[in-house]
Tab-separated table of C-alpha atoms in Angstrom:
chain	number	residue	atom	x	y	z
N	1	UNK	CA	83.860	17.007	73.357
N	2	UNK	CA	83.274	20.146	71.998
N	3	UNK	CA	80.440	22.558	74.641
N	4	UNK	CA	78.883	25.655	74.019
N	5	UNK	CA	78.817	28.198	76.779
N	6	UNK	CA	76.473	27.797	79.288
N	7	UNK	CA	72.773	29.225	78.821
N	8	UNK	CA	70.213	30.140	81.639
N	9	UNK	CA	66.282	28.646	80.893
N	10	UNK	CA	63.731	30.239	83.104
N	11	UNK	CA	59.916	30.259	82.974
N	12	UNK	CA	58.159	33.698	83.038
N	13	UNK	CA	54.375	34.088	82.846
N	14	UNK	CA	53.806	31.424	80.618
N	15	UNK	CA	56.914	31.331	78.114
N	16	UNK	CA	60.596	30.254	78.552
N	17	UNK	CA	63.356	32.491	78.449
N	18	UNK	CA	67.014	31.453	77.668
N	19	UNK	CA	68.724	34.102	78.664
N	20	UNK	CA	72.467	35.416	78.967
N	21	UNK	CA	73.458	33.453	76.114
N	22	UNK	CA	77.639	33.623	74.800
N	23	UNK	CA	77.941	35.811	72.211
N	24	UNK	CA	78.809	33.062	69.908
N	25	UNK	CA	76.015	31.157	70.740
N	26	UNK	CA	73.513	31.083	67.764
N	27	UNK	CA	70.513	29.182	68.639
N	28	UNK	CA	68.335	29.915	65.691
N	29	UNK	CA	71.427	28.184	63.619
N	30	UNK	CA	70.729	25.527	66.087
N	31	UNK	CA	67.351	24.941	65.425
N	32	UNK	CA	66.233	25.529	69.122
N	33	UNK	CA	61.991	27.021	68.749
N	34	UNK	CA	62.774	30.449	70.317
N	35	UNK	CA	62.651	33.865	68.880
N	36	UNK	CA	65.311	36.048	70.330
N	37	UNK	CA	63.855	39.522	71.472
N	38	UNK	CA	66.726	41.781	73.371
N	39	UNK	CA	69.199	40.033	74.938
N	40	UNK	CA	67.327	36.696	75.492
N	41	UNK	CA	65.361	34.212	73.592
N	42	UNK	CA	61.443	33.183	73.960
N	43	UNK	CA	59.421	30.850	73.371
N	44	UNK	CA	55.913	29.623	74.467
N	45	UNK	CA	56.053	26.910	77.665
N	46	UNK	CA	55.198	24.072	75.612
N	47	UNK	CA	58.384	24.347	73.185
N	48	UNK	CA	60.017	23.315	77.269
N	49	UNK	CA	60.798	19.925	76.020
N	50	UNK	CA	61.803	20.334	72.389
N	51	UNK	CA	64.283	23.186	73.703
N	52	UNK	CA	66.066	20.827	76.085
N	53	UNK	CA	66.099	18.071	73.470
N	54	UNK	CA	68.013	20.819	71.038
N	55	UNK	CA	70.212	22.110	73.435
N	56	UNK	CA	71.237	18.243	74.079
N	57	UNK	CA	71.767	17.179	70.785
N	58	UNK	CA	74.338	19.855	70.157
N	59	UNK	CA	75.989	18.912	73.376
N	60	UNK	CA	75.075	23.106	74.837
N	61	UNK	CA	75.402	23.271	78.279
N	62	UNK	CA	72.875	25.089	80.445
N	63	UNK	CA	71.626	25.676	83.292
N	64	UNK	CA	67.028	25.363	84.153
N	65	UNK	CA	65.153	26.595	86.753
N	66	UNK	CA	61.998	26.235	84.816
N	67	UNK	CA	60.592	24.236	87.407
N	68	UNK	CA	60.914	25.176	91.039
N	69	UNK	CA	62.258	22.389	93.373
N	70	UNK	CA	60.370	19.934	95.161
N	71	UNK	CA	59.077	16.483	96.687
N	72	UNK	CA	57.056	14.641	94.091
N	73	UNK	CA	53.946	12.595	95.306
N	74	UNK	CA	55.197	9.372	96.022
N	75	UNK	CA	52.919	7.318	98.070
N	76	UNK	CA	49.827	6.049	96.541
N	77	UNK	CA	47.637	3.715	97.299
N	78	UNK	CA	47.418	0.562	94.989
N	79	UNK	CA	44.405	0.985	91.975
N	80	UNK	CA	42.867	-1.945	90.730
N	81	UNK	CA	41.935	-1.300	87.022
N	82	UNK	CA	39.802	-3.675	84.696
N	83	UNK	CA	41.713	-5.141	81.569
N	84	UNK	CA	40.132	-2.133	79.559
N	85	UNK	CA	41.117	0.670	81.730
N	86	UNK	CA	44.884	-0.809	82.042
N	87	UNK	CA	44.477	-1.166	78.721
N	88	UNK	CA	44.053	2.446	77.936
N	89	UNK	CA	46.408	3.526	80.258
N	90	UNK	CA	48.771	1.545	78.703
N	91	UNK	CA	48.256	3.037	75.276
N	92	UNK	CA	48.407	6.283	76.788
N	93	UNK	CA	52.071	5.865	78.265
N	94	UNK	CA	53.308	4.296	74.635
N	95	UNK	CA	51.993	7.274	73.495
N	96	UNK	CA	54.538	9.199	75.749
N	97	UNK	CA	52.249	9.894	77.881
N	98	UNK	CA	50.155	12.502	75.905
N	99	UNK	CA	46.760	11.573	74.657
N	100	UNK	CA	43.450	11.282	75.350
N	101	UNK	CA	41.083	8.391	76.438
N	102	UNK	CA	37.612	8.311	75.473
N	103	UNK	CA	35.325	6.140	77.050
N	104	UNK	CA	31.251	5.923	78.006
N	105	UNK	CA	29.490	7.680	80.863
N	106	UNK	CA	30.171	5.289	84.083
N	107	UNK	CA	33.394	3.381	82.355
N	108	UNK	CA	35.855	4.871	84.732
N	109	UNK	CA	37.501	7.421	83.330
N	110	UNK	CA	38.636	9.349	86.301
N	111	UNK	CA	39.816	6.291	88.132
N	112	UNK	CA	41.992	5.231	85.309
N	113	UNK	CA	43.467	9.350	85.333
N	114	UNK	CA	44.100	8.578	89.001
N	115	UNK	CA	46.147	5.442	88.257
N	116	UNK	CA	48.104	7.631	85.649
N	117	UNK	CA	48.995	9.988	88.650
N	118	UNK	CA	49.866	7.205	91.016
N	119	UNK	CA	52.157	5.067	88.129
N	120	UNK	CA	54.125	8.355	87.282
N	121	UNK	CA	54.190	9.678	90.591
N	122	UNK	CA	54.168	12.882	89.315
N	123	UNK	CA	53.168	16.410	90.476
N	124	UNK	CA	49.864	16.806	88.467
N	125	UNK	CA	46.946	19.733	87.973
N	126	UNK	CA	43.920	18.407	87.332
N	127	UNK	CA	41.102	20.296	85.476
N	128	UNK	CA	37.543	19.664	85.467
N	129	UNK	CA	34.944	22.411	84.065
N	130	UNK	CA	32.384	22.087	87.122
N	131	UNK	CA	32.374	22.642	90.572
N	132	UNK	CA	30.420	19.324	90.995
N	133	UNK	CA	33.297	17.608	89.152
N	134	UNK	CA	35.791	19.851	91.386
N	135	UNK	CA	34.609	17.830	94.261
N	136	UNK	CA	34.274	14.180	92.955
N	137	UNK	CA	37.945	14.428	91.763
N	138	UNK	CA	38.612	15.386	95.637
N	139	UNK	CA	37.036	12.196	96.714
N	140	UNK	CA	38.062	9.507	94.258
N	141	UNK	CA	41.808	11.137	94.684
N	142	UNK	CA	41.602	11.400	98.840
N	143	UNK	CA	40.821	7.259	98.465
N	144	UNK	CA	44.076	6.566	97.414
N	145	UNK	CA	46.541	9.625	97.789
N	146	UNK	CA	47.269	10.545	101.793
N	147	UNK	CA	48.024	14.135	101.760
N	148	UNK	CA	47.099	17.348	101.104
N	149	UNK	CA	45.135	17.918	97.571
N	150	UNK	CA	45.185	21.473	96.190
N	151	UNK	CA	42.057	22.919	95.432
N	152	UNK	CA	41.629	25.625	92.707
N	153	UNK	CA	37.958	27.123	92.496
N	154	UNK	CA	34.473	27.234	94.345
N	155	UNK	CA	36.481	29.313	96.426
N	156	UNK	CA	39.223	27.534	97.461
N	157	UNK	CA	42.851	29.085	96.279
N	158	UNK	CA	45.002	25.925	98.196
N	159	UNK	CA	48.032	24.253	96.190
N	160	UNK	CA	49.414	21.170	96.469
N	161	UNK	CA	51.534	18.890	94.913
N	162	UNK	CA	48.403	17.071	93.372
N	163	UNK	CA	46.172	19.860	92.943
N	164	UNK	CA	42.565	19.627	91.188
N	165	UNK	CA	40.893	23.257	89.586
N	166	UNK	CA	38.148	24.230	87.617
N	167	UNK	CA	38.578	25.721	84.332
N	168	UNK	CA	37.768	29.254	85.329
N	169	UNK	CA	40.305	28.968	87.804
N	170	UNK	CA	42.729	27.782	85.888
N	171	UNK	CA	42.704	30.086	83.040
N	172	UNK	CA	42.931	33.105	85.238
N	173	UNK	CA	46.238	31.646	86.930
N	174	UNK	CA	47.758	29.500	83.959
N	175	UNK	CA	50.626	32.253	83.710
N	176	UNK	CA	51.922	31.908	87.470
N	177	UNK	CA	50.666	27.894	87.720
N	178	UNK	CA	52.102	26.528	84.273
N	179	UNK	CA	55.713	25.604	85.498
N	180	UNK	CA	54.417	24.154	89.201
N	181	UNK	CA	53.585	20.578	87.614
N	182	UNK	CA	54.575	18.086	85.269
N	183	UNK	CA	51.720	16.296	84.394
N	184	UNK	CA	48.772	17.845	83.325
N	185	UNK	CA	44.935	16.139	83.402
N	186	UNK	CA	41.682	17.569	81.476
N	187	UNK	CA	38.568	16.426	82.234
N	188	UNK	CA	36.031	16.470	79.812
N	189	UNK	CA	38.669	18.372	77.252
N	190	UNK	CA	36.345	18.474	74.052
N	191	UNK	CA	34.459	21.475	75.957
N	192	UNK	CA	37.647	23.290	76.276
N	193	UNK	CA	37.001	27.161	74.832
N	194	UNK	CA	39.145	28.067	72.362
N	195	UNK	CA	41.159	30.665	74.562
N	196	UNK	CA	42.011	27.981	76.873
N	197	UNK	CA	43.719	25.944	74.226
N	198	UNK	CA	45.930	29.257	73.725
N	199	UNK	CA	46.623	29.573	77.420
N	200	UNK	CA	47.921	25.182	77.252
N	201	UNK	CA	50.423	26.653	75.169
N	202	UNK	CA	51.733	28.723	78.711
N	203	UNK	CA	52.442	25.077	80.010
N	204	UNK	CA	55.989	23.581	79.825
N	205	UNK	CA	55.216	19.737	80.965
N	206	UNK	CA	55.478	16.774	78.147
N	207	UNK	CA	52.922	14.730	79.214
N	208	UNK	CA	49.284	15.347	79.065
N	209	UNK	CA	46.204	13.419	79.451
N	210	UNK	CA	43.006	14.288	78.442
N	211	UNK	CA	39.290	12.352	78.604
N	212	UNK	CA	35.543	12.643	77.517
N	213	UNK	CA	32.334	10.636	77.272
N	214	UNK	CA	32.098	8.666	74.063
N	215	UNK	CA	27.860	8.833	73.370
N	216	UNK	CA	28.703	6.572	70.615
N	217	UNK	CA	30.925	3.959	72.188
N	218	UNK	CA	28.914	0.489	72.043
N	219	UNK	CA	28.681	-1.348	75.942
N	220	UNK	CA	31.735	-3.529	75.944
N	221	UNK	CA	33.862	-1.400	73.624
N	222	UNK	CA	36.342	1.500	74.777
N	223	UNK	CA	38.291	3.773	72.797
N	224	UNK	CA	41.829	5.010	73.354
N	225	UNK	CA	42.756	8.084	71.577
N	226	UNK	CA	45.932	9.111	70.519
N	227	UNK	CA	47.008	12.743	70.145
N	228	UNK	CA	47.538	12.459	67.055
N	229	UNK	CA	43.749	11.428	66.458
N	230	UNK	CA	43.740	7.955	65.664
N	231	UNK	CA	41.769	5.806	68.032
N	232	UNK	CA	42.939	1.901	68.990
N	233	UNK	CA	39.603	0.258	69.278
N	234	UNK	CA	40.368	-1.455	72.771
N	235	UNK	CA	37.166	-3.879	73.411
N	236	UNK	CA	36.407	-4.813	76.752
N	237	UNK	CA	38.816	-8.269	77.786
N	238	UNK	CA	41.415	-7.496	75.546
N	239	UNK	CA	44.679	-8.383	77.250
């Protein structure tokens, strides 16, 4: 089988960099989403995944160091979720695990986002936009995750491989944070300023999850939101 020399993908403050790329390497003939600025291409975080899918179609071999080594967060407790929750959970992940779940004040929202952490087992970063949501995310997490939770904001600077930060905090360390985890969870995302949305685009992971209070939701009925904006009506005992 035919290879291309080897190419180098790094993350640096919120973009990805393929750099010392062969001379006869031509990624722009290659369709890869990076614009090539000296000797290296670039290309916001979030193009992470569609790069690697290019660069493995066309059988180009390269090396990544986008994201730094280490243990993933593999014991969890076990999380009982009603039919609706799994429900929505389980739209989410045929989604490819990027969407958003929209449900009523007091439906469980955060405790199905925990059972997305604990099925993927993944490192995640958590955002909420209060300090008062900061701290409930601690809790519900600490009930079924045994060690150390990050904390980002109300002035705690602390990483971890589950980590849970306010907005504010966030946004002023997106840039250095972005390529730490690979799933990312938003709180309450339809309040999300419009810079922030620009600073998302700093973050190389797939999979994304966001949630929000439906006002209008009727008791009994839940929605499930895909990213591309369609909602699956899930109603409350649907298997």
């Amino acid at each position: 089988m035919l290879r291309f020399p080897a190419v180098r993908l790094t993350f640096d403050r919120g973009t990805i960099v393929a750099s010392d790329p062969d001379p006869g390497l031509d990624l722009a003939a290659l369709q890869v989403p990076m614009g090539c600025a000296s000797a290296a291409y670039r290309a916001p975080a979030s193009c992470y995944a569609a790069i690697k899918t290019r660069l493995i179609r066309h059988a180009v071999s390269f090396s990544d160091t986008v994201r730094p080594p280490g243990a993933q967060p593999n014991v969890w407790s076990s999380i009982d979720l009603r039919p609706y929750q799994d429900a929505a959970l389980h739209a989410w992940e045929l989604s490819g695990r990027r969407g958003i779940v929209a449900l009523p004040t007091g439906s469980g929202k955060t405790r199905i986002a925990v059972a997305a952490m604990a099925r993927t087992r993944l490192s995640t970063l958590c955002l909420v936009p209060t300090r008062v949501l900061l701290h409930q995310w601690l809790q519900a997490i600490r009930t079924v995750y045994p060690h150390a939770i990050g904390c980002l904001g109300d002035g705690e600077r602390d990483l971890a491989q589950i980590t849970v930060a306010t907005f504010e905090a966030a946004y002023r360390n997106m840039e250095r944070l972005g390529n730490r985890f690979d799933l990312l969870i938003v709180d309450e995302c339809t309040i999300l300023a419009p810079g922030f949305v620009t600073k998302r685009s700093k973050w190389p992971s797939p999979m994304r999850a966001g949630s929000y209070r439906d006002a209008t939701a009727r008791q009994g009925s839940r929605h499930a939101t895909r990213r591309t904006g369609r909602p699956a009506r899930l109603r409350a005992g649907d298997r």
